[in-house]
Amino acid sequence: MSAAPGSKGKVLLAYSGGLDTSCILVWLIEQGYEVLAYMANVGQEEDFEAAREKALAVGATKVFVEDLRRELVEELVIPTIQANAVYETVYLLGTSVARPVIARSQVKIAQQEGCTHVSHGCTGKGNDQVRFELAYYALAPKLQVIAPWRIPEFYQRFPGRNALLAYAAEKNIPVSQTPSKPWSTDENLFHISYEAGILEDPNVTPPKDMWKLTVDPEDAPNTPERITITFKEGKPVRVTNEADNTDLTDPLDLFLYLNTVARRNGVGRIDIVENRFIGIKSRGCYETPGGTILRAAHIDLEGLVLDREVRAYRDEHITPVFGKMMYNGLYFSPEGDLLTKMVPLTQTNVNGSVRVKLYKGSLTMEGRWSETETLYDMEQSSMDVQGDFEPIDSDGFIKIQSIRLKKWGAKFQN
């Protein structure tokens, strides 16, 4: 027997409009909660108005749709690019970077509305349950969390999609008539991910029609496209493309444009097996079009303008730790706070521009320059001009470096 709606408190549900969260919404009402629905616009292709109407139709007392795209780009995407952060050397953290802004906004609304609980539809085997809930607990320790896919009463009642469909029919929950694809996706303006279903076999080649964002590199234009990206303190501040008269300086606008140009040139696909935080290996396919361009251009410019030891320290002590922190959902943590404050200190001198060629899925850096940074000295580096570097000075340098090597090598001499 269902409890009276609202008798157990008020819950703000992270809602997508899909089958799972629509069923969760009705189930929570059955359990005695007043349910408010929350949707985050992080750049995914979604009919937010239709989802709002659906949530209200199935019992939500209020629906909140928050546009978080600018926050995502300025607060999470760009700092991640500044850190050159990846997870396990290849994953550009596309899902991970969106979770902090989504969770923060959900907590803020829950507190404003006097909610006692927050809820989500994350699976009990994935990373996102960890990312969301660690953020909830860090930002609002007194909020209670309802995770239906970890509640035996729920997951035993709904062991698969057919059970959810039957429940939806029983409760008059509108269900999309489009056939379910044999994989699951998560999308934001930084990337889209594909996993589960047929992709769980790591030896299955993804079908051509799976890839949603980027054109197949083999089908991309036969003519290269060239753009120029300008950075200030490691942040992209301008993108130009003479071919289509593009000249953008707004962070969100230029990032969306980089997505567009990368997509039409087939840039940004990867297919990997990764280690989830909870200890399970997972196969994932990702498209990160604009982010792939930005990270490659940023790394290239650092070669020109960043001090050797600062770069080495950052690469060893900040980049991998930042990536792991983001992947594991620890943005709102003491180490997350420390790392986000450290990254800008490494970027003071990352000022300049990079010329990038895009062609059939590939990126080539064709040139780079800086009008303010002078670490690179063309005369000093030249093999044809001596400049102010005296070659004889290298003699002493080599002798000093060889002292320990001579002692080590002497042990092996007869």
GROMACS .gro file of C-alpha atoms in nm:
model
  414
    1MET     CA    1   0.000   0.000   0.000
    2SER     CA    2   0.133   0.342  -0.095
    3ALA     CA    3   0.216   0.598   0.171
    4ALA     CA    4   0.054   0.942   0.162
    5PRO     CA    5   0.247   1.172  -0.075
    6GLY     CA    6   0.479   1.396   0.121
    7SER     CA    7   0.456   1.201   0.445
    8LYS     CA    8   0.823   1.101   0.426
    9GLY     CA    9   0.956   1.440   0.319
   10LYS     CA   10   1.038   1.635   0.006
   11VAL     CA   11   1.290   1.507  -0.249
   12LEU     CA   12   1.455   1.679  -0.545
   13LEU     CA   13   1.513   1.419  -0.817
   14ALA     CA   14   1.776   1.462  -1.088
   15TYR     CA   15   1.545   1.398  -1.381
   16SER     CA   16   1.620   1.324  -1.746
   17GLY     CA   17   1.274   1.264  -1.886
   18GLY     CA   18   1.365   0.909  -1.979
   19LEU     CA   19   1.211   0.580  -1.875
   20ASP     CA   20   1.426   0.521  -1.565
   21THR     CA   21   1.388   0.857  -1.394
   22SER     CA   22   1.019   0.885  -1.488
   23CYS     CA   23   0.955   0.551  -1.316
   24ILE     CA   24   1.170   0.657  -1.021
   25LEU     CA   25   0.967   0.977  -0.989
   26VAL     CA   26   0.637   0.785  -0.964
   27TRP     CA   27   0.792   0.520  -0.737
   28LEU     CA   28   0.915   0.788  -0.495
   29ILE     CA   29   0.565   0.934  -0.479
   30GLU     CA   30   0.435   0.583  -0.400
   31GLN     CA   31   0.686   0.562  -0.116
   32GLY     CA   32   0.540   0.875   0.042
   33TYR     CA   33   0.767   1.154  -0.086
   34GLU     CA   34   0.673   1.483  -0.244
   35VAL     CA   35   0.888   1.490  -0.557
   36LEU     CA   36   1.036   1.793  -0.730
   37ALA     CA   37   1.219   1.735  -1.058
   38TYR     CA   38   1.549   1.895  -1.157
   39MET     CA   39   1.708   1.905  -1.501
   40ALA     CA   40   2.049   2.050  -1.590
   41ASN     CA   41   2.113   2.190  -1.934
   42VAL     CA   42   2.481   2.111  -1.987
   43GLY     CA   43   2.460   2.117  -2.365
   44GLN     CA   44   2.291   1.785  -2.434
   45GLU     CA   45   2.039   1.762  -2.717
   46GLU     CA   46   1.716   1.748  -2.518
   47ASP     CA   47   1.361   1.881  -2.542
   48PHE     CA   48   1.356   2.037  -2.198
   49GLU     CA   49   1.002   2.173  -2.228
   50ALA     CA   50   0.864   1.831  -2.319
   51ALA     CA   51   1.051   1.678  -2.026
   52ARG     CA   52   0.914   1.948  -1.794
   53GLU     CA   53   0.559   1.874  -1.902
   54LYS     CA   54   0.615   1.500  -1.861
   55ALA     CA   55   0.748   1.538  -1.507
   56LEU     CA   56   0.449   1.746  -1.405
   57ALA     CA   57   0.212   1.501  -1.574
   58VAL     CA   58   0.344   1.204  -1.375
   59GLY     CA   59   0.334   1.380  -1.039
   60ALA     CA   60   0.620   1.624  -0.981
   61THR     CA   61   0.502   1.928  -0.785
   62LYS     CA   62   0.768   2.153  -0.938
   63VAL     CA   63   1.022   2.125  -1.219
   64PHE     CA   64   1.348   2.319  -1.240
   65VAL     CA   65   1.551   2.347  -1.562
   66GLU     CA   66   1.888   2.514  -1.508
   67ASP     CA   67   2.118   2.634  -1.788
   68LEU     CA   68   2.466   2.541  -1.663
   69ARG     CA   69   2.655   2.552  -1.994
   70ARG     CA   70   2.860   2.863  -1.920
   71GLU     CA   71   2.947   2.742  -1.570
   72LEU     CA   72   3.055   2.409  -1.715
   73VAL     CA   73   3.288   2.569  -1.970
   74GLU     CA   74   3.437   2.842  -1.754
   75GLU     CA   75   3.465   2.660  -1.419
   76LEU     CA   76   3.533   2.300  -1.518
   77VAL     CA   77   3.624   2.250  -1.885
   78ILE     CA   78   3.881   2.527  -1.916
   79PRO     CA   79   4.065   2.446  -1.589
   80THR     CA   80   4.075   2.081  -1.695
   81ILE     CA   81   4.235   2.190  -2.024
   82GLN     CA   82   4.480   2.414  -1.835
   83ALA     CA   83   4.585   2.110  -1.631
   84ASN     CA   84   4.608   1.894  -1.948
   85ALA     CA   85   4.413   1.648  -1.735
   86VAL     CA   86   4.313   1.303  -1.857
   87TYR     CA   87   4.234   0.974  -1.688
   88GLU     CA   88   4.454   0.673  -1.763
   89THR     CA   89   4.636   0.874  -2.032
   90VAL     CA   90   4.347   0.888  -2.284
   91TYR     CA   91   4.005   0.970  -2.136
   92LEU     CA   92   3.936   1.344  -2.148
   93LEU     CA   93   3.697   1.331  -1.849
   94GLY     CA   94   3.390   1.439  -2.045
   95THR     CA   95   3.131   1.291  -1.809
   96SER     CA   96   3.331   1.371  -1.496
   97VAL     CA   97   3.366   1.745  -1.557
   98ALA     CA   98   2.991   1.800  -1.580
   99ARG     CA   99   2.900   1.635  -1.250
  100PRO     CA  100   3.020   1.908  -1.009
  101VAL     CA  101   2.809   2.185  -1.164
  102ILE     CA  102   2.505   1.956  -1.191
  103ALA     CA  103   2.531   1.842  -0.829
  104ARG     CA  104   2.600   2.192  -0.697
  105SER     CA  105   2.293   2.334  -0.867
  106GLN     CA  106   2.078   2.044  -0.745
  107VAL     CA  107   2.190   2.097  -0.387
  108LYS     CA  108   2.127   2.473  -0.410
  109ILE     CA  109   1.770   2.421  -0.533
  110ALA     CA  110   1.705   2.147  -0.275
  111GLN     CA  111   1.807   2.383   0.002
  112GLN     CA  112   1.600   2.670  -0.139
  113GLU     CA  113   1.293   2.447  -0.160
  114GLY     CA  114   1.335   2.297   0.186
  115CYS     CA  115   1.396   1.944   0.058
  116THR     CA  116   1.492   1.673   0.301
  117HIS     CA  117   1.634   1.445   0.031
  118VAL     CA  118   1.796   1.445  -0.312
  119SER     CA  119   1.779   1.153  -0.554
  120HIS     CA  120   1.931   1.035  -0.881
  121GLY     CA  121   1.891   0.752  -1.130
  122CYS     CA  122   2.252   0.633  -1.145
  123THR     CA  123   2.323   0.262  -1.170
  124GLY     CA  124   2.471   0.086  -0.870
  125LYS     CA  125   2.772  -0.030  -1.072
  126GLY     CA  126   2.894   0.296  -1.219
  127ASN     CA  127   3.104   0.599  -1.133
  128ASP     CA  128   2.829   0.859  -1.142
  129GLN     CA  129   2.661   0.745  -0.822
  130VAL     CA  130   2.990   0.816  -0.646
  131ARG     CA  131   3.045   1.151  -0.817
  132PHE     CA  132   2.700   1.283  -0.738
  133GLU     CA  133   2.678   1.159  -0.383
  134LEU     CA  134   3.025   1.270  -0.274
  135ALA     CA  135   2.935   1.615  -0.407
  136TYR     CA  136   2.601   1.611  -0.221
  137TYR     CA  137   2.765   1.516   0.107
  138ALA     CA  138   3.044   1.772   0.071
  139LEU     CA  139   2.809   2.058  -0.016
  140ALA     CA  140   2.517   1.971   0.215
  141PRO     CA  141   2.613   1.708   0.474
  142LYS     CA  142   2.264   1.700   0.626
  143LEU     CA  143   2.081   1.624   0.301
  144GLN     CA  144   1.974   1.261   0.272
  145VAL     CA  145   2.028   1.069  -0.053
  146ILE     CA  146   1.790   0.823  -0.216
  147ALA     CA  147   1.963   0.598  -0.470
  148PRO     CA  148   1.688   0.366  -0.602
  149TRP     CA  149   1.920   0.143  -0.805
  150ARG     CA  150   2.090   0.046  -0.478
  151ILE     CA  151   1.767  -0.025  -0.289
  152PRO     CA  152   1.679  -0.398  -0.309
  153GLU     CA  153   1.306  -0.326  -0.304
  154PHE     CA  154   1.350  -0.119  -0.620
  155TYR     CA  155   1.605  -0.314  -0.824
  156GLN     CA  156   1.444  -0.649  -0.746
  157ARG     CA  157   1.109  -0.513  -0.859
  158PHE     CA  158   1.262  -0.370  -1.178
  159PRO     CA  159   1.528  -0.618  -1.294
  160GLY     CA  160   1.523  -0.491  -1.652
  161ARG     CA  161   1.372  -0.261  -1.911
  162ASN     CA  162   1.061  -0.476  -1.961
  163ALA     CA  163   0.969  -0.443  -1.594
  164LEU     CA  164   1.006  -0.065  -1.618
  165LEU     CA  165   0.791  -0.057  -1.932
  166ALA     CA  166   0.520  -0.261  -1.759
  167TYR     CA  167   0.525  -0.023  -1.462
  168ALA     CA  168   0.507   0.277  -1.696
  169ALA     CA  169   0.202   0.128  -1.867
  170GLU     CA  170   0.037   0.058  -1.531
  171LYS     CA  171   0.100   0.412  -1.406
  172ASN     CA  172   0.025   0.590  -1.736
  173ILE     CA  173   0.381   0.718  -1.769
  174PRO     CA  174   0.438   0.837  -2.127
  175VAL     CA  175   0.712   0.635  -2.297
  176SER     CA  176   0.897   0.733  -2.614
  177GLN     CA  177   0.812   0.507  -2.904
  178THR     CA  178   1.162   0.523  -3.049
  179PRO     CA  179   1.336   0.185  -3.027
  180SER     CA  180   1.597   0.148  -2.755
  181LYS     CA  181   1.952   0.152  -2.889
  182PRO     CA  182   2.181  -0.136  -2.789
  183TRP     CA  183   2.402   0.097  -2.579
  184SER     CA  184   2.356   0.381  -2.330
  185THR     CA  185   2.474   0.739  -2.372
  186ASP     CA  186   2.551   1.045  -2.164
  187GLU     CA  187   2.592   1.380  -2.337
  188ASN     CA  188   2.702   1.731  -2.253
  189LEU     CA  189   2.865   2.008  -2.453
  190PHE     CA  190   3.212   1.865  -2.382
  191HIS     CA  191   3.145   1.512  -2.504
  192ILE     CA  192   2.916   1.214  -2.544
  193SER     CA  193   2.981   0.868  -2.402
  194TYR     CA  194   2.860   0.528  -2.519
  195GLU     CA  195   2.868   0.216  -2.304
  196ALA     CA  196   2.681  -0.103  -2.208
  197GLY     CA  197   2.476  -0.321  -2.438
  198ILE     CA  198   2.672  -0.456  -2.734
  199LEU     CA  199   2.973  -0.249  -2.626
  200GLU     CA  200   3.025  -0.464  -2.317
  201ASP     CA  201   3.217  -0.704  -2.539
  202PRO     CA  202   3.546  -0.512  -2.577
  203ASN     CA  203   3.614  -0.687  -2.908
  204VAL     CA  204   3.294  -0.565  -3.077
  205THR     CA  205   3.359  -0.284  -3.323
  206PRO     CA  206   3.116   0.004  -3.265
  207PRO     CA  207   2.869   0.030  -3.554
  208LYS     CA  208   2.919   0.330  -3.780
  209ASP     CA  209   2.580   0.476  -3.694
  210MET     CA  210   2.657   0.482  -3.321
  211TRP     CA  211   2.881   0.786  -3.341
  212LYS     CA  212   2.649   1.084  -3.303
  213LEU     CA  213   2.867   1.393  -3.292
  214THR     CA  214   3.150   1.348  -3.541
  215VAL     CA  215   3.150   1.257  -3.905
  216ASP     CA  216   3.335   0.935  -3.983
  217PRO     CA  217   3.697   1.042  -4.049
  218GLU     CA  218   3.689   0.850  -4.376
  219ASP     CA  219   3.391   1.060  -4.486
  220ALA     CA  220   3.529   1.393  -4.367
  221PRO     CA  221   3.615   1.664  -4.623
  222ASN     CA  222   3.910   1.600  -4.852
  223THR     CA  223   4.036   1.954  -4.794
  224PRO     CA  224   4.208   2.040  -4.462
  225GLU     CA  225   4.058   2.311  -4.242
  226ARG     CA  226   4.276   2.554  -4.050
  227ILE     CA  227   4.204   2.753  -3.736
  228THR     CA  228   4.403   2.967  -3.492
  229ILE     CA  229   4.352   2.947  -3.115
  230THR     CA  230   4.484   3.219  -2.884
  231PHE     CA  231   4.544   3.154  -2.514
  232LYS     CA  232   4.591   3.394  -2.223
  233GLU     CA  233   4.717   3.242  -1.898
  234GLY     CA  234   4.627   2.902  -2.041
  235LYS     CA  235   4.266   2.996  -2.116
  236PRO     CA  236   4.138   3.006  -2.475
  237VAL     CA  237   4.041   3.367  -2.544
  238ARG     CA  238   4.005   3.375  -2.923
  239VAL     CA  239   3.939   3.140  -3.213
  240THR     CA  240   3.967   3.249  -3.575
  241ASN     CA  241   3.902   3.074  -3.905
  242GLU     CA  242   3.953   3.284  -4.217
  243ALA     CA  243   3.776   3.027  -4.434
  244ASP     CA  244   3.436   3.089  -4.275
  245ASN     CA  245   3.507   3.436  -4.130
  246THR     CA  246   3.493   3.314  -3.771
  247ASP     CA  247   3.636   3.536  -3.497
  248LEU     CA  248   3.510   3.450  -3.150
  249THR     CA  249   3.619   3.558  -2.803
  250ASP     CA  250   3.336   3.454  -2.569
  251PRO     CA  251   3.439   3.133  -2.385
  252LEU     CA  252   3.111   2.950  -2.445
  253ASP     CA  253   3.077   3.063  -2.806
  254LEU     CA  254   3.432   2.970  -2.900
  255PHE     CA  255   3.401   2.629  -2.736
  256LEU     CA  256   3.077   2.555  -2.920
  257TYR     CA  257   3.247   2.660  -3.245
  258LEU     CA  258   3.542   2.429  -3.178
  259ASN     CA  259   3.289   2.150  -3.135
  260THR     CA  260   3.138   2.237  -3.473
  261VAL     CA  261   3.466   2.248  -3.664
  262ALA     CA  262   3.595   1.929  -3.500
  263ARG     CA  263   3.271   1.741  -3.567
  264ARG     CA  264   3.274   1.813  -3.939
  265ASN     CA  265   3.634   1.698  -3.962
  266GLY     CA  266   3.591   1.375  -3.765
  267VAL     CA  267   3.809   1.481  -3.472
  268GLY     CA  268   3.772   1.352  -3.116
  269ARG     CA  269   3.682   0.980  -3.111
  270ILE     CA  270   3.829   0.723  -2.874
  271ASP     CA  271   3.740   0.364  -2.781
  272ILE     CA  272   3.893   0.239  -2.453
  273VAL     CA  273   3.867   0.004  -2.158
  274GLU     CA  274   3.903   0.195  -1.831
  275ASN     CA  275   3.910   0.120  -1.461
  276ARG     CA  276   3.605   0.255  -1.282
  277PHE     CA  277   3.658   0.405  -0.937
  278ILE     CA  278   3.454   0.128  -0.774
  279GLY     CA  279   3.692  -0.138  -0.912
  280ILE     CA  280   3.516  -0.266  -1.225
  281LYS     CA  281   3.668  -0.247  -1.571
  282SER     CA  282   3.443  -0.082  -1.827
  283ARG     CA  283   3.454  -0.038  -2.203
  284GLY     CA  284   3.359   0.311  -2.318
  285CYS     CA  285   3.352   0.496  -2.648
  286TYR     CA  286   3.374   0.874  -2.640
  287GLU     CA  287   3.350   1.173  -2.870
  288THR     CA  288   3.515   1.488  -2.735
  289PRO     CA  289   3.546   1.712  -3.042
  290GLY     CA  290   3.626   2.065  -2.922
  291GLY     CA  291   3.806   1.942  -2.612
  292THR     CA  292   4.044   1.732  -2.820
  293ILE     CA  293   4.146   2.038  -3.022
  294LEU     CA  294   4.186   2.262  -2.719
  295ARG     CA  295   4.397   2.018  -2.520
  296ALA     CA  296   4.631   1.946  -2.811
  297ALA     CA  297   4.677   2.316  -2.891
  298HIS     CA  298   4.732   2.402  -2.524
  299ILE     CA  299   5.000   2.136  -2.483
  300ASP     CA  300   5.171   2.258  -2.799
  301LEU     CA  301   5.182   2.620  -2.683
  302GLU     CA  302   5.324   2.517  -2.346
  303GLY     CA  303   5.626   2.376  -2.527
  304LEU     CA  304   5.702   2.728  -2.646
  305VAL     CA  305   5.629   2.936  -2.338
  306LEU     CA  306   5.632   2.725  -2.021
  307ASP     CA  307   5.944   2.693  -1.805
  308ARG     CA  308   6.092   2.343  -1.819
  309GLU     CA  309   6.086   2.274  -1.448
  310VAL     CA  310   5.739   2.422  -1.394
  311ARG     CA  311   5.609   2.203  -1.676
  312ALA     CA  312   5.783   1.893  -1.542
  313TYR     CA  313   5.652   1.951  -1.190
  314ARG     CA  314   5.298   2.012  -1.315
  315ASP     CA  315   5.308   1.705  -1.543
  316GLU     CA  316   5.428   1.479  -1.262
  317HIS     CA  317   5.249   1.617  -0.956
  318ILE     CA  318   4.936   1.799  -1.078
  319THR     CA  319   4.814   1.668  -1.415
  320PRO     CA  320   4.765   1.300  -1.324
  321VAL     CA  321   4.633   1.379  -0.976
  322PHE     CA  322   4.389   1.637  -1.115
  323GLY     CA  323   4.260   1.383  -1.366
  324LYS     CA  324   4.213   1.117  -1.101
  325MET     CA  325   4.043   1.366  -0.870
  326MET     CA  326   3.795   1.464  -1.140
  327TYR     CA  327   3.730   1.107  -1.248
  328ASN     CA  328   3.666   0.988  -0.893
  329GLY     CA  329   3.421   1.268  -0.813
  330LEU     CA  330   3.636   1.450  -0.561
  331TYR     CA  331   3.613   1.802  -0.702
  332PHE     CA  332   3.448   1.919  -0.378
  333SER     CA  333   3.719   1.797  -0.142
  334PRO     CA  334   4.031   1.931   0.029
  335GLU     CA  335   4.252   1.796  -0.250
  336GLY     CA  336   4.013   1.925  -0.515
  337ASP     CA  337   4.028   2.272  -0.362
  338LEU     CA  338   4.409   2.258  -0.349
  339LEU     CA  339   4.450   2.137  -0.708
  340THR     CA  340   4.212   2.391  -0.857
  341LYS     CA  341   4.412   2.665  -0.686
  342MET     CA  342   4.746   2.524  -0.805
  343VAL     CA  343   4.664   2.494  -1.174
  344PRO     CA  344   4.640   2.870  -1.246
  345LEU     CA  345   4.983   2.922  -1.087
  346THR     CA  346   5.134   2.707  -1.363
  347GLN     CA  347   4.960   2.903  -1.639
  348THR     CA  348   5.077   3.261  -1.586
  349ASN     CA  349   5.308   3.250  -1.889
  350VAL     CA  350   5.091   3.037  -2.119
  351ASN     CA  351   5.018   3.324  -2.355
  352GLY     CA  352   5.023   3.296  -2.732
  353SER     CA  353   4.859   3.143  -3.036
  354VAL     CA  354   4.863   2.808  -3.215
  355ARG     CA  355   4.776   2.734  -3.578
  356VAL     CA  356   4.591   2.403  -3.609
  357LYS     CA  357   4.514   2.193  -3.917
  358LEU     CA  358   4.220   1.952  -3.902
  359TYR     CA  359   4.201   1.673  -4.157
  360LYS     CA  360   4.005   1.348  -4.156
  361GLY     CA  361   4.014   1.287  -3.781
  362SER     CA  362   4.368   1.416  -3.727
  363LEU     CA  363   4.515   1.730  -3.576
  364THR     CA  364   4.843   1.889  -3.684
  365MET     CA  365   4.999   2.190  -3.515
  366GLU     CA  366   5.140   2.400  -3.802
  367GLY     CA  367   5.287   2.682  -3.598
  368ARG     CA  368   5.282   2.873  -3.272
  369TRP     CA  369   5.395   3.214  -3.147
  370SER     CA  370   5.381   3.445  -2.847
  371GLU     CA  371   5.404   3.822  -2.842
  372THR     CA  372   5.482   3.837  -2.469
  373GLU     CA  373   5.683   3.529  -2.371
  374THR     CA  374   6.054   3.508  -2.455
  375LEU     CA  375   6.178   3.171  -2.330
  376TYR     CA  376   6.225   3.060  -2.689
  377ASP     CA  377   6.515   3.249  -2.848
  378MET     CA  378   6.550   3.178  -3.217
  379GLU     CA  379   6.913   3.291  -3.235
  380GLN     CA  380   7.005   3.095  -2.924
  381SER     CA  381   6.842   2.780  -3.063
  382SER     CA  382   6.983   2.817  -3.413
  383MET     CA  383   7.245   2.580  -3.552
  384ASP     CA  384   7.353   2.854  -3.793
  385VAL     CA  385   7.386   3.151  -3.554
  386GLN     CA  386   7.593   3.141  -3.235
  387GLY     CA  387   7.399   3.414  -3.053
  388ASP     CA  388   7.493   3.465  -2.688
  389PHE     CA  389   7.543   3.093  -2.620
  390GLU     CA  390   7.903   2.981  -2.604
  391PRO     CA  391   7.932   2.617  -2.720
  392ILE     CA  392   8.239   2.568  -2.503
  393ASP     CA  393   8.012   2.604  -2.196
  394SER     CA  394   7.858   2.268  -2.285
  395ASP     CA  395   8.194   2.104  -2.214
  396GLY     CA  396   8.173   2.175  -1.841
  397PHE     CA  397   7.805   2.082  -1.831
  398ILE     CA  398   7.874   1.739  -1.980
  399LYS     CA  399   8.171   1.680  -1.749
  400ILE     CA  400   7.961   1.751  -1.441
  401GLN     CA  401   7.675   1.532  -1.562
  402SER     CA  402   7.916   1.247  -1.632
  403ILE     CA  403   8.079   1.229  -1.286
  404ARG     CA  404   7.836   0.974  -1.141
  405LEU     CA  405   7.810   0.786  -1.471
  406LYS     CA  406   8.185   0.730  -1.482
  407LYS     CA  407   8.179   0.589  -1.129
  408TRP     CA  408   7.881   0.366  -1.216
  409GLY     CA  409   8.043   0.244  -1.537
  410ALA     CA  410   8.375   0.172  -1.367
  411LYS     CA  411   8.212  -0.111  -1.170
  412PHE     CA  412   8.170  -0.311  -1.490
  413GLN     CA  413   8.525  -0.269  -1.620
  414ASN     CA  414   8.772  -0.557  -1.590
   0.00000   0.00000   0.00000
